[in-house]
PDB file of C-alpha atoms in Angstrom:
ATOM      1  CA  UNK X   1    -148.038 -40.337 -42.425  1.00  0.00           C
ATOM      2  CA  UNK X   2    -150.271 -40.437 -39.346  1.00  0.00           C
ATOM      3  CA  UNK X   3    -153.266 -42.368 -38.321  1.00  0.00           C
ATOM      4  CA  UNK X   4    -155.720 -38.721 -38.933  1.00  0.00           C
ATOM      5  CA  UNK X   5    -154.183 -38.013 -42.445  1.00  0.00           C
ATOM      6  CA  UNK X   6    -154.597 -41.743 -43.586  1.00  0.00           C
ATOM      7  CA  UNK X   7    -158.109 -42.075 -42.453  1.00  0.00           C
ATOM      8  CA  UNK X   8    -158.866 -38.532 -44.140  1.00  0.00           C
ATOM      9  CA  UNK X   9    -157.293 -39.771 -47.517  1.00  0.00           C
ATOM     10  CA  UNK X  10    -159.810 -42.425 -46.717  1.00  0.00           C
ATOM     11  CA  UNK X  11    -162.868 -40.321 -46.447  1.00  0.00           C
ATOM     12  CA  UNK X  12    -162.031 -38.266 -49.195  1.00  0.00           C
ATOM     13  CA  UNK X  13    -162.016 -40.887 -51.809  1.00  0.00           C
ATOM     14  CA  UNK X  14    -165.023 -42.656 -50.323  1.00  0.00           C
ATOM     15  CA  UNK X  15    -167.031 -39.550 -50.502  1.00  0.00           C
ATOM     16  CA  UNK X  16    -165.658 -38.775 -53.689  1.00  0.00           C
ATOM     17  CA  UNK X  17    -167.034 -42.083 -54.783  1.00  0.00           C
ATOM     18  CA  UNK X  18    -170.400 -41.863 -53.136  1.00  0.00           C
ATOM     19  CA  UNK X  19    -171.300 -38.681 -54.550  1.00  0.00           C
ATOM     20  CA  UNK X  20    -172.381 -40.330 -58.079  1.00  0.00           C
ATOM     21  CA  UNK X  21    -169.269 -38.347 -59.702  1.00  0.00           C
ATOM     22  CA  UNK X  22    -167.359 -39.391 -63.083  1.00  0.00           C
ATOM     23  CA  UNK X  23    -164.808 -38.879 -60.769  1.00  0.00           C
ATOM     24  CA  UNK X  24    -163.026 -40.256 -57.952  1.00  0.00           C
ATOM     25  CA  UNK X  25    -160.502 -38.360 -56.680  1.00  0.00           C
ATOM     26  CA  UNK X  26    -157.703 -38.871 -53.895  1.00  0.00           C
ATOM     27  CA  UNK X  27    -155.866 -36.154 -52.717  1.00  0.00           C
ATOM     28  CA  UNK X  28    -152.384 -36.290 -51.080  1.00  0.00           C
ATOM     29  CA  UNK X  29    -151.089 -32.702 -49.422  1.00  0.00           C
ATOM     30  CA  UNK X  30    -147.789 -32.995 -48.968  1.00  0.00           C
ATOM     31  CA  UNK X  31    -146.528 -29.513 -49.418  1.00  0.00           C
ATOM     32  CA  UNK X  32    -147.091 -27.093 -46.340  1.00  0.00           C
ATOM     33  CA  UNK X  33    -148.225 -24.148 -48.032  1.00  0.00           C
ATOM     34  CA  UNK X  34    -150.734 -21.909 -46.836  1.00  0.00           C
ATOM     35  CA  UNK X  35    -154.373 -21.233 -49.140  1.00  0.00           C
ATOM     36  CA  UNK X  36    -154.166 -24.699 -50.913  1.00  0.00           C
ATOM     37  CA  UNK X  37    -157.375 -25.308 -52.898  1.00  0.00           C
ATOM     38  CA  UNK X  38    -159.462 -27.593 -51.085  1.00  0.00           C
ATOM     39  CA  UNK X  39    -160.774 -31.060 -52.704  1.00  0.00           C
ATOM     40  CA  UNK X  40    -163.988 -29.432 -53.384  1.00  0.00           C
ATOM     41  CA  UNK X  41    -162.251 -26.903 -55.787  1.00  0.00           C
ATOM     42  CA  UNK X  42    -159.809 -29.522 -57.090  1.00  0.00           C
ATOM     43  CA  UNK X  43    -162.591 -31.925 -57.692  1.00  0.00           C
ATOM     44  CA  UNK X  44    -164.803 -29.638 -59.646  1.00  0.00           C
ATOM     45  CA  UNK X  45    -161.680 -28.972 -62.019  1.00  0.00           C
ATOM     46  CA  UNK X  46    -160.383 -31.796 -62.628  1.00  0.00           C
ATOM     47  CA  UNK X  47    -164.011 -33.172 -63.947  1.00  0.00           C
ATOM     48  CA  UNK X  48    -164.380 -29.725 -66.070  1.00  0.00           C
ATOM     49  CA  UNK X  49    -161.041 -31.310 -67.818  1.00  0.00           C
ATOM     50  CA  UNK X  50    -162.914 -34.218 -68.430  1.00  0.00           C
ATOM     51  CA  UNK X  51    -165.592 -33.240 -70.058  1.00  0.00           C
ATOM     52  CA  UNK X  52    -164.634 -35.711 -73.361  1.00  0.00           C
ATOM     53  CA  UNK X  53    -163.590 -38.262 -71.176  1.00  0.00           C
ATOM     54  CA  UNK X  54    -165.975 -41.124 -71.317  1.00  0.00           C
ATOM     55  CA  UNK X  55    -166.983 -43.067 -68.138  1.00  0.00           C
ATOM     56  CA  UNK X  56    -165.982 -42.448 -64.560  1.00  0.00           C
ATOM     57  CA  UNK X  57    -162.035 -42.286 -64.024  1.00  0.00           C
ATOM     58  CA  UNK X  58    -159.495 -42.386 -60.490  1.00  0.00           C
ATOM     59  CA  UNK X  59    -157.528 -39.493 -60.208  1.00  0.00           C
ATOM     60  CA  UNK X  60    -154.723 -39.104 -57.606  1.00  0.00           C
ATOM     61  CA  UNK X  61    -153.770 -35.458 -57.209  1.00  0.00           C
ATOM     62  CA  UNK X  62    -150.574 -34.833 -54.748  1.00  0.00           C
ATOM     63  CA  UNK X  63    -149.855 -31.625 -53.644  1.00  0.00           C
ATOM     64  CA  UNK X  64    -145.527 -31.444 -52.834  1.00  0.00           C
ATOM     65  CA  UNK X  65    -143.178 -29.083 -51.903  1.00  0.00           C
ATOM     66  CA  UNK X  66    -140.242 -27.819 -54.376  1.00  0.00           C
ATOM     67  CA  UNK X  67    -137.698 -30.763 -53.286  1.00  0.00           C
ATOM     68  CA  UNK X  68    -140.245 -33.611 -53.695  1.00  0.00           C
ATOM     69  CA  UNK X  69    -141.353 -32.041 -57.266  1.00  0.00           C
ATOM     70  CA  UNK X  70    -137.705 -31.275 -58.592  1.00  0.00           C
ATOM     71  CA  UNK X  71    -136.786 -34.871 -57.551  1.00  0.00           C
ATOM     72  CA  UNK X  72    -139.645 -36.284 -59.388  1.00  0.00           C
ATOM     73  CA  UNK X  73    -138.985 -33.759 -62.552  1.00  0.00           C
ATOM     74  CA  UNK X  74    -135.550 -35.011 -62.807  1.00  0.00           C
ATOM     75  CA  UNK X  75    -136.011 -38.726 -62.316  1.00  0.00           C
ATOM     76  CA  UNK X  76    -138.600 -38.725 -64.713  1.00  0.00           C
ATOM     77  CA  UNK X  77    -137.989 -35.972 -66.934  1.00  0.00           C
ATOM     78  CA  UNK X  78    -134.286 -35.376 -66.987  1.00  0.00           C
ATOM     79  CA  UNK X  79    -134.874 -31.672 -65.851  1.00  0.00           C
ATOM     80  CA  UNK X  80    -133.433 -30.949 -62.276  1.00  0.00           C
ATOM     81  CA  UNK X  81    -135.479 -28.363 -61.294  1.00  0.00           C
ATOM     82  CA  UNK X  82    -139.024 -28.426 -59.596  1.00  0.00           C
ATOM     83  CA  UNK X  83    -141.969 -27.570 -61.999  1.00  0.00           C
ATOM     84  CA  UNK X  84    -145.270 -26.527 -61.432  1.00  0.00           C
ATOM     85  CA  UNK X  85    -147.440 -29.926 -62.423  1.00  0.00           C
ATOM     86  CA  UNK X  86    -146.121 -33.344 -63.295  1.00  0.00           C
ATOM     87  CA  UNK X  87    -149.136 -35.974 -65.478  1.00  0.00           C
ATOM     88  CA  UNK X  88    -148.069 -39.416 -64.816  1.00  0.00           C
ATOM     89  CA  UNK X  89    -150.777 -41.912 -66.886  1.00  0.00           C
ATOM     90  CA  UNK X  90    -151.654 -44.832 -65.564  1.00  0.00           C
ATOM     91  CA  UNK X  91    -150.344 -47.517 -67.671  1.00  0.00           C
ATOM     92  CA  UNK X  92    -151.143 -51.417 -67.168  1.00  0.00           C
ATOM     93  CA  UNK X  93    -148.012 -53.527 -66.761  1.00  0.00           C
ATOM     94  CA  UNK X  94    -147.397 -55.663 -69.947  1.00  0.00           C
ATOM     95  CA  UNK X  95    -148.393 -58.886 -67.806  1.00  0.00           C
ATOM     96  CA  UNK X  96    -152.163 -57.838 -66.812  1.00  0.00           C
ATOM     97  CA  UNK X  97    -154.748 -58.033 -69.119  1.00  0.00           C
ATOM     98  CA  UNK X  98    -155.805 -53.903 -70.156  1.00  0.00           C
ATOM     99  CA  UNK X  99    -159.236 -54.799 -68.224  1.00  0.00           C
ATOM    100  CA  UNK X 100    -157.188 -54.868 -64.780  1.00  0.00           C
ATOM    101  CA  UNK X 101    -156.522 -50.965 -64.976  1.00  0.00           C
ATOM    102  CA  UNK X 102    -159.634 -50.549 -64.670  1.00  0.00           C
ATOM    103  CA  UNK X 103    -160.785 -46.715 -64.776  1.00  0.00           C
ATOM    104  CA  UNK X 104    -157.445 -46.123 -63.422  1.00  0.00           C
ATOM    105  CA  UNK X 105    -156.635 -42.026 -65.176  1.00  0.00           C
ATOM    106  CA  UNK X 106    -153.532 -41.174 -63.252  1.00  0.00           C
ATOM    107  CA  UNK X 107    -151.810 -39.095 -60.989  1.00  0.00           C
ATOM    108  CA  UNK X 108    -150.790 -35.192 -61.394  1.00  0.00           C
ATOM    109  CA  UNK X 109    -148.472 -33.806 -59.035  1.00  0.00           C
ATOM    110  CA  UNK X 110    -148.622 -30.162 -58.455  1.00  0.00           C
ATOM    111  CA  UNK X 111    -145.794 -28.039 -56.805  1.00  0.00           C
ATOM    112  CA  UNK X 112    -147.217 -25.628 -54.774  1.00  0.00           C
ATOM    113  CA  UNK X 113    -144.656 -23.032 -54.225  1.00  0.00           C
ATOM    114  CA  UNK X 114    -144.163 -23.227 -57.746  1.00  0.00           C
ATOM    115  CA  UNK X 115    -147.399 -22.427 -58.245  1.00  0.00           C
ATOM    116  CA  UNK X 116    -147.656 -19.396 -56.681  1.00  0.00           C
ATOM    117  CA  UNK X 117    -144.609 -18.048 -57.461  1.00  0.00           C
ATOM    118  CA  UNK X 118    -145.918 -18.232 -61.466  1.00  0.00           C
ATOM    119  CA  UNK X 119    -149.162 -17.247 -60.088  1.00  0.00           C
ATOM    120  CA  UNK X 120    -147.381 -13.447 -58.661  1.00  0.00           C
ATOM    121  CA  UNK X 121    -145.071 -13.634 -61.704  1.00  0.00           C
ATOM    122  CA  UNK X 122    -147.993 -13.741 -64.317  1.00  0.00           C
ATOM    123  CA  UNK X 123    -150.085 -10.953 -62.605  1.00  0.00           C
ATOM    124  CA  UNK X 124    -152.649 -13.957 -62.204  1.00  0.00           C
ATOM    125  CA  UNK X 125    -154.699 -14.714 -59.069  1.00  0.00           C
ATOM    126  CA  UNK X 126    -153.262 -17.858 -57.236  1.00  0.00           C
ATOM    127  CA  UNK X 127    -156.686 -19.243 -57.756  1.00  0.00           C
ATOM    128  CA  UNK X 128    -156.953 -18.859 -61.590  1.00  0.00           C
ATOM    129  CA  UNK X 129    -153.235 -20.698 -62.050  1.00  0.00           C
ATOM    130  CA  UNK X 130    -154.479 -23.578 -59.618  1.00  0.00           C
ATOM    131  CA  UNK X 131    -157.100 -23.967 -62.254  1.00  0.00           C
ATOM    132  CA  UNK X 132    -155.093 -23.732 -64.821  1.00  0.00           C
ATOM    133  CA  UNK X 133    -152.862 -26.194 -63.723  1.00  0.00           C
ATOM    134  CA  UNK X 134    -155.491 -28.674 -63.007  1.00  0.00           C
ATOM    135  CA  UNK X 135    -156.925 -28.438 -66.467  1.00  0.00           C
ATOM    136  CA  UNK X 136    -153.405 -28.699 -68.160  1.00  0.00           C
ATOM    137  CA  UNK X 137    -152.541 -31.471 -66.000  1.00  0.00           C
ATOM    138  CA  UNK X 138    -155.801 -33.819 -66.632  1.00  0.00           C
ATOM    139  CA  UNK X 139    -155.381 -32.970 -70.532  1.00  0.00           C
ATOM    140  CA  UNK X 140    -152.237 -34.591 -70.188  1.00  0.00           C
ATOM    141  CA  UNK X 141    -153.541 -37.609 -68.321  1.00  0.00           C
ATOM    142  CA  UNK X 142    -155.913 -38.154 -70.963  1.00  0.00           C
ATOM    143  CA  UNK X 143    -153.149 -38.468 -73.555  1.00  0.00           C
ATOM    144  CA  UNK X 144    -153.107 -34.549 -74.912  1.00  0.00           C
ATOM    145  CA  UNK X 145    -149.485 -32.764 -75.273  1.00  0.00           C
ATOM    146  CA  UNK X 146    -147.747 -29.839 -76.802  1.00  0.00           C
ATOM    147  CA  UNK X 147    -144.701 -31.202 -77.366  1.00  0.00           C
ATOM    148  CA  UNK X 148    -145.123 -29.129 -81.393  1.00  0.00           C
ATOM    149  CA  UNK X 149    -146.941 -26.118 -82.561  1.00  0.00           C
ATOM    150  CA  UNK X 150    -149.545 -28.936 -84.083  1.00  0.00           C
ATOM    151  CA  UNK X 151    -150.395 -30.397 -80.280  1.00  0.00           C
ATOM    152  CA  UNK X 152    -149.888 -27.077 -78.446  1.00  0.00           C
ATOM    153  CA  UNK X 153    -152.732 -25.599 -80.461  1.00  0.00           C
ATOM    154  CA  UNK X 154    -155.031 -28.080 -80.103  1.00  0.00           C
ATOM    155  CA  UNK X 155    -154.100 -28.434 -76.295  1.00  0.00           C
ATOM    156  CA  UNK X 156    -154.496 -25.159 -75.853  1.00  0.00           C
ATOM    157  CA  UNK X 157    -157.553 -24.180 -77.251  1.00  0.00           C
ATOM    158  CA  UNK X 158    -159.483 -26.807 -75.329  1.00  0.00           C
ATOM    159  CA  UNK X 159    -157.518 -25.343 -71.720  1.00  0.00           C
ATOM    160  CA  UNK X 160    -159.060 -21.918 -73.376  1.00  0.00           C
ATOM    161  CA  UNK X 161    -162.884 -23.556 -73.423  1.00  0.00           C
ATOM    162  CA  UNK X 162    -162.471 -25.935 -70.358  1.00  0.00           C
ATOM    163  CA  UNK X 163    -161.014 -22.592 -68.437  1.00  0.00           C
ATOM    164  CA  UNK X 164    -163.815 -20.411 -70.242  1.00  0.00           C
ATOM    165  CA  UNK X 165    -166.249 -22.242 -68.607  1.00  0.00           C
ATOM    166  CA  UNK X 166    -164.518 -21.739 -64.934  1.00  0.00           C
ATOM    167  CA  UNK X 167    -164.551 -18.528 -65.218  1.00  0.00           C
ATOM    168  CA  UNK X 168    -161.184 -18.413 -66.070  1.00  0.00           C
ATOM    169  CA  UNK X 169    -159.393 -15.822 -68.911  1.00  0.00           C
ATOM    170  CA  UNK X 170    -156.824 -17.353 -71.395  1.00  0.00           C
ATOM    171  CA  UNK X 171    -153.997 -17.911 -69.535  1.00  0.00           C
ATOM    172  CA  UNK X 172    -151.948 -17.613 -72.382  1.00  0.00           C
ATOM    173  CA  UNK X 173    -152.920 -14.103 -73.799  1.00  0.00           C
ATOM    174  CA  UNK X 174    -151.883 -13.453 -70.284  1.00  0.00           C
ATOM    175  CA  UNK X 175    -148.630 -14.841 -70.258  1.00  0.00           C
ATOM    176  CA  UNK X 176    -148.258 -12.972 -73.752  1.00  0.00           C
ATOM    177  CA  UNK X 177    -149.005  -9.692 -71.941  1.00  0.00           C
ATOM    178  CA  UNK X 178    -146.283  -9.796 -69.393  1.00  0.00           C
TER     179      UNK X 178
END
């Protein structure tokens, strides 16, 4: 990591933080793919998706390439294969008090080649799945999954409203369609 990308990780979370947002957010682009979403974009998401989330949260949001995502997939998930986002909660080590996390959310980790390539795949526009992902990924930092029909509906119809308001049609009725 150079000097420049440190000191504009730097920037970005202090104005992040100084623009009275719910949200601070850190971004880390690893991955060197062209059109990424720019923290602006990312930003705006990310606090659609927390909408029920009370009080202002830290959000990490690292942008990888397929080896760094397929590494992190398998150590972690036991699948060795890169995927398109990754939710890792924060969670405050057993020997700190819970106060210490502080507003601590997490950090999502989105593959951007994988991205895209679901993005062409679905028919969607690379923009709309960016969203998507976004959305899907902060519902999972705030303790939402769809690991049964039960959670997956109830997941999923609050990606449909939270997306809704983007702009953004059901990505599912979508994926249904292909």
């Amino acid at each position: 990591m150079t000097l420049i990308s440190v000191a504009r990780r730097i920037a970005a979370v202090i104005d992040s933080a100084q623009d009275g947002s719910r949200l601070t957010l850190e971004l880390q682009r690893v991955s060197e793919t062209p059109s990424l979403p720019s923290q602006a974009q990312l930003h705006a998401w990310a606090l659609a998706a927390l909408s029920e989330q009370s009080g202002p949260v830290e959000l990490v949001i690292r942008i990888v390439d397929e080896a760094e995502s397929q590494a992190l997939n398998r150590d972690y998930r036991g699948k060795d294969r890169p995927t398109n986002v990754l939710s890792f909660p924060f969670e405050t080590p057993p020997e700190l008090p819970a106060e210490a996390a502080g507003n601590l959310l997490g950090d999502l980790v989105i593959c951007a080649p994988v991205v895209a390539r679901e993005a062409a795949a679905q028919g969607k526009s690379p923009i709309s799945h960016w969203i998507h992902m976004v959305v899907h990924g902060v519902l999972h930092l705030q303790g939402l999954d769809h690991q049964n029909d039960a959670e997956a509906g109830i997941m999923e119809a609050l990606e449909r409203k939270i997306l809704a308001s983007l702009g953004v049609a059901d990505p599912y009725q979508i994926e249904k369609e292909t």
